Amino acid sequence: MARRIWLPYPDLAAAEAALGRLPGGLVADFFLADGRWPDSIAEVELLVAPYMRPATAAMERVDEMRSLKAVQLLSAGYDNFLPFLPRGVQLCNAAGVHDASTAELAVALALARTRHLDTYARNMPSGTWGNDFATSLADRRVLIVGYGRIGEAIERRLAGFEVASVTRVARRERTGEVPVHPIGDLHALLPEADVVFVITPLTPDTEHLIGAAELAAMPEGALLVNISRGRVVDTDALVAATASGRIRAALDVTDPEPLPPEHPLWRTPGVFISPHVGGQSTAFYPRMQRLVRDQLARFAAGEPLVNVVA
């Protein structure tokens, strides 16, 4: 019997143009989380959730998906889907899909803030020639908090910038050629970091992982780059630390998000904000398509899915 899947394309022609012919044994309907629902809601077994759509829009009628076996996300983050996940349904994220794009933006954010590119952009409308002396990534001590695939990709991209050192932190200690410190070492490591990249998933353990104490532990003039989730950093503490001028921040994620126009972070000197676009580049599509093709082949063959996070 054919197995029913939902794909985030308008029709079969668009799906096969992106993914190629669907594996035998699968029948697809098409779902964009735009308020229109396929009639096969009780038969769908695998849902590929549309990218950049709220979990509420994709999972609003999950109680009617009585045959659902798995949900495949096109994002690396998955915390927003967990509250909607029925018991016994697998959740797979898009680990690997966003590594290149997010790592690229992380380094770009660091460069923009250390080399004052954001200040120069603000000077352009007035024609202000604001020549000054900036900080280089060269010779900086780097700390990567949440050292997984994207953390590794950030480190690879830093290799050409002559940073002084890279220190890695993850949930658990890892020994070997590339040592990784456990999260318990974070406070001891922060005082020795000039640039701190935060790329840890949002979990109950990592919410406000970076708070007032952690920001105070960073050296004078240090830069915090958050490309994980906004709630990993305590926003009130960040406003206070950056408003004082003691540290700087480059943020692709905020709490709340979107950041309200009146929020002080928009106007805090030393803070640069991009609107949660880490994964949104041309690098997304070929990597996403490879992942979905592989998952569909596995699902059709009855093989275990990859990237299972819940």
Short mmCIF file of C-alpha atoms in Angstrom, two decimals:
data_model
loop_
_atom_site.label_atom_id
_atom_site.label_comp_id
_atom_site.label_asym_id
_atom_site.label_seq_id
_atom_site.Cartn_x
_atom_site.Cartn_y
_atom_site.Cartn_z
CA MET A 1 0.00 0.00 0.00
CA ALA A 2 1.29 3.48 -0.90
CA ARG A 3 2.34 5.71 1.97
CA ARG A 4 1.03 9.27 2.08
CA ILE A 5 3.46 12.18 2.49
CA TRP A 6 3.00 15.94 2.49
CA LEU A 7 5.61 18.10 0.77
CA PRO A 8 6.06 21.91 0.99
CA TYR A 9 5.57 22.60 -2.71
CA PRO A 10 2.56 23.94 -4.63
CA ASP A 11 2.22 20.86 -6.82
CA LEU A 12 3.88 17.66 -8.07
CA ALA A 13 5.71 19.41 -10.91
CA ALA A 14 7.40 21.81 -8.49
CA ALA A 15 8.24 19.01 -6.05
CA GLU A 16 9.81 16.80 -8.73
CA ALA A 17 11.68 19.75 -10.26
CA ALA A 18 13.38 20.19 -6.88
CA LEU A 19 13.61 16.62 -5.63
CA GLY A 20 13.44 14.42 -8.72
CA ARG A 21 10.95 11.58 -9.07
CA LEU A 22 9.50 10.45 -5.79
CA PRO A 23 10.51 6.99 -4.57
CA GLY A 24 8.13 4.17 -5.39
CA GLY A 25 5.51 3.50 -2.78
CA LEU A 26 5.01 7.15 -1.84
CA VAL A 27 2.04 9.32 -2.76
CA ALA A 28 2.37 13.05 -2.18
CA ASP A 29 0.03 15.86 -1.33
CA PHE A 30 1.19 19.43 -1.09
CA PHE A 31 1.04 21.65 1.97
CA LEU A 32 2.33 25.22 2.39
CA ALA A 33 0.88 25.96 5.86
CA ASP A 34 -1.10 28.83 4.35
CA GLY A 35 -4.49 27.83 5.73
CA ARG A 36 -5.29 25.28 3.03
CA TRP A 37 -5.23 21.65 4.12
CA PRO A 38 -5.09 18.53 1.92
CA ASP A 39 -8.04 16.16 2.24
CA SER A 40 -5.65 13.37 3.23
CA ILE A 41 -5.07 14.73 6.74
CA ALA A 42 -6.01 11.42 8.37
CA GLU A 43 -3.68 9.43 6.07
CA VAL A 44 -0.48 11.51 6.06
CA GLU A 45 2.44 9.57 7.56
CA LEU A 46 5.34 11.93 6.87
CA LEU A 47 5.00 15.71 6.99
CA VAL A 48 7.81 17.87 5.60
CA ALA A 49 7.03 21.15 7.33
CA PRO A 50 7.28 24.30 5.18
CA TYR A 51 10.35 26.40 5.89
CA MET A 52 9.98 29.65 7.85
CA ARG A 53 6.33 28.99 8.67
CA PRO A 54 5.26 29.05 12.35
CA ALA A 55 4.89 25.72 14.09
CA THR A 56 1.33 26.72 14.92
CA ALA A 57 0.49 27.01 11.21
CA ALA A 58 2.05 23.65 10.30
CA MET A 59 0.74 21.71 13.31
CA GLU A 60 -2.60 23.36 13.99
CA ARG A 61 -4.55 20.21 13.03
CA VAL A 62 -2.02 17.63 14.17
CA ASP A 63 -4.69 15.88 16.28
CA GLU A 64 -6.39 14.91 13.01
CA MET A 65 -3.18 13.38 11.59
CA ARG A 66 -4.00 9.97 12.99
CA SER A 67 -1.48 8.13 10.78
CA LEU A 68 1.43 10.51 11.34
CA LYS A 69 4.79 8.79 11.93
CA ALA A 70 7.33 11.58 11.43
CA VAL A 71 7.75 15.33 10.94
CA GLN A 72 10.75 16.55 8.94
CA LEU A 73 11.80 20.15 9.58
CA LEU A 74 13.79 22.31 7.21
CA SER A 75 15.38 24.22 10.10
CA ALA A 76 18.11 23.17 12.50
CA GLY A 77 16.17 24.56 15.47
CA TYR A 78 13.23 22.46 16.59
CA ASP A 79 12.21 23.74 20.02
CA ASN A 80 9.11 25.49 18.65
CA PHE A 81 7.71 22.19 17.30
CA LEU A 82 8.16 20.13 20.46
CA PRO A 83 4.96 21.33 22.18
CA PHE A 84 2.88 20.10 19.21
CA LEU A 85 4.53 16.72 18.71
CA PRO A 86 2.19 13.78 19.47
CA ARG A 87 3.52 10.86 21.47
CA GLY A 88 5.20 8.29 19.24
CA VAL A 89 5.82 10.70 16.32
CA GLN A 90 9.45 11.29 15.36
CA LEU A 91 10.78 14.80 14.84
CA CYS A 92 13.74 15.24 12.47
CA ASN A 93 15.59 18.50 12.08
CA ALA A 94 17.68 19.80 9.19
CA ALA A 95 21.11 19.32 10.76
CA GLY A 96 23.71 19.97 8.10
CA VAL A 97 21.43 21.96 5.81
CA HIS A 98 22.23 25.33 7.37
CA ASP A 99 25.86 24.79 8.36
CA ALA A 100 27.43 26.71 5.48
CA SER A 101 24.97 29.59 5.43
CA THR A 102 24.79 30.11 9.20
CA ALA A 103 28.56 29.83 9.70
CA GLU A 104 29.10 32.32 6.90
CA LEU A 105 26.73 34.81 8.53
CA ALA A 106 28.30 34.27 11.96
CA VAL A 107 31.71 35.30 10.65
CA ALA A 108 30.16 38.17 8.68
CA LEU A 109 28.47 39.48 11.84
CA ALA A 110 31.74 39.33 13.72
CA LEU A 111 33.52 41.19 10.93
CA ALA A 112 30.77 43.79 10.61
CA ARG A 113 30.99 44.69 14.29
CA THR A 114 34.74 44.39 14.83
CA ARG A 115 35.57 46.34 11.66
CA HIS A 116 32.75 48.88 12.24
CA LEU A 117 31.06 48.11 8.92
CA ASP A 118 27.67 48.79 10.51
CA THR A 119 28.84 52.25 11.57
CA TYR A 120 30.15 53.03 8.09
CA ALA A 121 26.83 51.94 6.56
CA ARG A 122 24.98 54.35 8.87
CA ASN A 123 27.35 57.12 7.78
CA MET A 124 26.58 56.70 4.09
CA PRO A 125 23.25 58.59 3.89
CA SER A 126 24.90 61.69 5.38
CA GLY A 127 28.11 61.26 3.41
CA THR A 128 30.16 61.17 6.60
CA TRP A 129 33.78 60.09 6.13
CA GLY A 130 34.14 58.57 9.61
CA ASN A 131 37.63 57.13 9.42
CA ASP A 132 38.60 55.25 12.59
CA PHE A 133 40.71 52.40 13.98
CA ALA A 134 38.95 49.04 14.32
CA THR A 135 39.60 45.62 15.82
CA SER A 136 40.73 42.76 13.60
CA LEU A 137 39.68 39.14 13.92
CA ALA A 138 43.38 38.39 13.60
CA ASP A 139 44.94 37.65 16.99
CA ARG A 140 41.54 37.43 18.74
CA ARG A 141 40.79 34.57 21.14
CA VAL A 142 37.58 32.84 20.00
CA LEU A 143 35.15 30.80 22.09
CA ILE A 144 32.45 28.72 20.36
CA VAL A 145 29.59 27.82 22.72
CA GLY A 146 27.55 24.91 21.38
CA TYR A 147 30.21 23.15 19.33
CA GLY A 148 28.29 20.97 16.90
CA ARG A 149 28.18 20.90 13.13
CA ILE A 150 27.63 24.64 12.74
CA GLY A 151 30.30 25.34 15.33
CA GLU A 152 32.72 23.22 13.33
CA ALA A 153 31.75 25.13 10.18
CA ILE A 154 32.43 28.45 11.93
CA GLU A 155 35.86 27.24 13.01
CA ARG A 156 36.72 26.17 9.45
CA ARG A 157 35.83 29.62 8.17
CA LEU A 158 37.92 31.29 10.86
CA ALA A 159 41.02 29.35 9.81
CA GLY A 160 42.03 32.01 7.27
CA PHE A 161 41.63 34.94 9.64
CA GLU A 162 44.68 34.20 11.82
CA VAL A 163 42.73 34.14 15.07
CA ALA A 164 44.93 33.52 18.09
CA SER A 165 43.00 30.52 19.36
CA VAL A 166 39.68 28.69 19.17
CA THR A 167 38.19 27.14 22.32
CA ARG A 168 35.15 24.90 22.07
CA VAL A 169 32.31 24.23 24.50
CA ALA A 170 29.52 21.67 24.22
CA ARG A 171 27.16 19.89 26.56
CA ARG A 172 29.67 17.10 27.12
CA GLU A 173 33.46 17.03 27.18
CA ARG A 174 35.23 15.48 24.19
CA THR A 175 38.86 14.56 24.10
CA GLY A 176 41.03 13.89 21.11
CA GLU A 177 42.60 15.92 18.35
CA VAL A 178 39.91 18.62 18.70
CA PRO A 179 39.21 18.92 22.45
CA VAL A 180 35.81 20.23 23.54
CA HIS A 181 35.14 21.55 27.03
CA PRO A 182 31.96 20.65 28.92
CA ILE A 183 29.42 23.39 29.52
CA GLY A 184 30.41 23.43 33.17
CA ASP A 185 33.71 25.09 32.15
CA LEU A 186 31.96 28.05 30.52
CA HIS A 187 32.49 30.56 33.35
CA ALA A 188 36.18 29.76 33.56
CA LEU A 189 36.61 30.19 29.79
CA LEU A 190 34.68 33.42 29.21
CA PRO A 191 37.33 35.75 30.72
CA GLU A 192 39.83 34.51 28.10
CA ALA A 193 37.55 35.07 25.07
CA ASP A 194 37.60 38.15 22.85
CA VAL A 195 34.86 36.85 20.52
CA VAL A 196 32.14 34.48 21.76
CA PHE A 197 30.00 32.69 19.17
CA VAL A 198 26.79 31.21 20.65
CA ILE A 199 25.28 28.41 18.55
CA THR A 200 23.75 26.10 21.13
CA PRO A 201 20.21 24.73 20.69
CA LEU A 202 17.49 26.22 22.88
CA THR A 203 16.53 23.75 25.60
CA PRO A 204 15.40 24.18 29.21
CA ASP A 205 19.09 23.87 30.16
CA THR A 206 20.29 26.56 27.74
CA GLU A 207 17.58 29.19 28.20
CA HIS A 208 19.42 32.29 29.52
CA LEU A 209 22.67 30.33 29.40
CA ILE A 210 24.29 33.71 28.79
CA GLY A 211 23.06 36.00 31.55
CA ALA A 212 24.39 38.87 33.63
CA ALA A 213 27.10 36.79 35.27
CA GLU A 214 28.37 35.39 31.97
CA LEU A 215 28.38 38.79 30.28
CA ALA A 216 30.24 40.26 33.25
CA ALA A 217 32.84 37.50 32.93
CA MET A 218 33.68 38.52 29.35
CA PRO A 219 36.67 40.87 28.99
CA GLU A 220 36.29 44.58 28.33
CA GLY A 221 35.57 45.14 24.63
CA ALA A 222 34.64 41.51 23.94
CA LEU A 223 32.09 40.67 21.25
CA LEU A 224 29.11 38.32 21.68
CA VAL A 225 27.78 36.82 18.44
CA ASN A 226 24.44 35.03 18.90
CA ILE A 227 23.27 32.90 15.99
CA SER A 228 21.38 30.30 18.03
CA ARG A 229 18.06 31.36 19.59
CA GLY A 230 17.22 34.65 21.24
CA ARG A 231 16.26 33.14 24.58
CA VAL A 232 19.71 31.56 25.01
CA VAL A 233 20.80 35.08 26.00
CA ASP A 234 19.08 37.10 28.74
CA THR A 235 17.96 40.18 26.82
CA ASP A 236 17.72 42.49 29.84
CA ALA A 237 21.23 41.55 30.89
CA LEU A 238 22.48 42.06 27.34
CA VAL A 239 20.89 45.52 27.11
CA ALA A 240 22.59 46.53 30.36
CA ALA A 241 25.99 45.12 29.38
CA THR A 242 26.05 46.67 25.91
CA ALA A 243 24.54 50.00 26.96
CA SER A 244 27.45 50.46 29.35
CA GLY A 245 29.85 50.10 26.42
CA ARG A 246 31.79 47.37 28.21
CA ILE A 247 31.02 44.67 25.60
CA ARG A 248 29.60 44.57 22.09
CA ALA A 249 27.10 42.26 20.40
CA ALA A 250 26.18 41.06 16.92
CA LEU A 251 22.84 39.27 16.88
CA ASP A 252 20.96 37.27 14.27
CA VAL A 253 18.39 36.23 16.88
CA THR A 254 16.67 38.17 19.64
CA ASP A 255 14.17 37.77 22.44
CA PRO A 256 11.49 38.83 21.67
CA GLU A 257 11.46 38.12 17.96
CA PRO A 258 10.77 40.02 15.81
CA LEU A 259 12.37 42.70 17.93
CA PRO A 260 9.86 45.57 18.42
CA PRO A 261 10.86 48.85 16.74
CA GLU A 262 11.00 50.64 20.09
CA HIS A 263 13.34 48.10 21.70
CA PRO A 264 16.57 49.69 23.03
CA LEU A 265 18.81 47.10 21.34
CA TRP A 266 18.09 48.75 17.98
CA ARG A 267 19.74 51.95 19.15
CA THR A 268 22.46 50.67 21.48
CA PRO A 269 25.95 51.65 20.26
CA GLY A 270 28.07 48.57 19.73
CA VAL A 271 25.10 46.34 18.80
CA PHE A 272 24.48 45.07 15.27
CA ILE A 273 21.31 43.11 14.42
CA SER A 274 20.30 41.01 11.45
CA PRO A 275 16.70 39.68 11.27
CA HIS A 276 17.21 35.91 11.86
CA VAL A 277 18.53 35.16 8.39
CA GLY A 278 21.31 32.69 9.22
CA GLY A 279 19.92 29.94 7.02
CA GLN A 280 18.39 32.12 4.34
CA SER A 281 20.82 32.10 1.45
CA THR A 282 21.28 30.26 -1.82
CA ALA A 283 23.23 27.59 0.07
CA PHE A 284 19.94 26.42 1.63
CA TYR A 285 18.26 24.89 -1.42
CA PRO A 286 20.74 22.26 -2.66
CA ARG A 287 21.43 21.06 0.89
CA MET A 288 17.76 20.97 1.83
CA GLN A 289 16.90 19.05 -1.33
CA ARG A 290 19.59 16.45 -0.66
CA LEU A 291 18.28 15.91 2.87
CA VAL A 292 14.64 15.57 1.81
CA ARG A 293 15.52 13.19 -1.06
CA ASP A 294 17.47 11.02 1.36
CA GLN A 295 14.71 11.02 3.98
CA LEU A 296 12.04 10.14 1.40
CA ALA A 297 14.15 7.23 0.16
CA ARG A 298 14.63 6.00 3.71
CA PHE A 299 10.96 6.38 4.54
CA ALA A 300 9.87 4.52 1.40
CA ALA A 301 12.31 1.69 2.15
CA GLY A 302 11.29 1.44 5.81
CA GLU A 303 14.78 2.42 6.94
CA PRO A 304 15.53 4.59 10.01
CA LEU A 305 15.37 8.32 9.37
CA VAL A 306 18.35 10.55 10.07
CA ASN A 307 18.50 13.69 12.25
CA VAL A 308 15.96 12.37 14.73
CA VAL A 309 15.83 14.86 17.61
CA ALA A 310 12.64 13.74 19.40
#
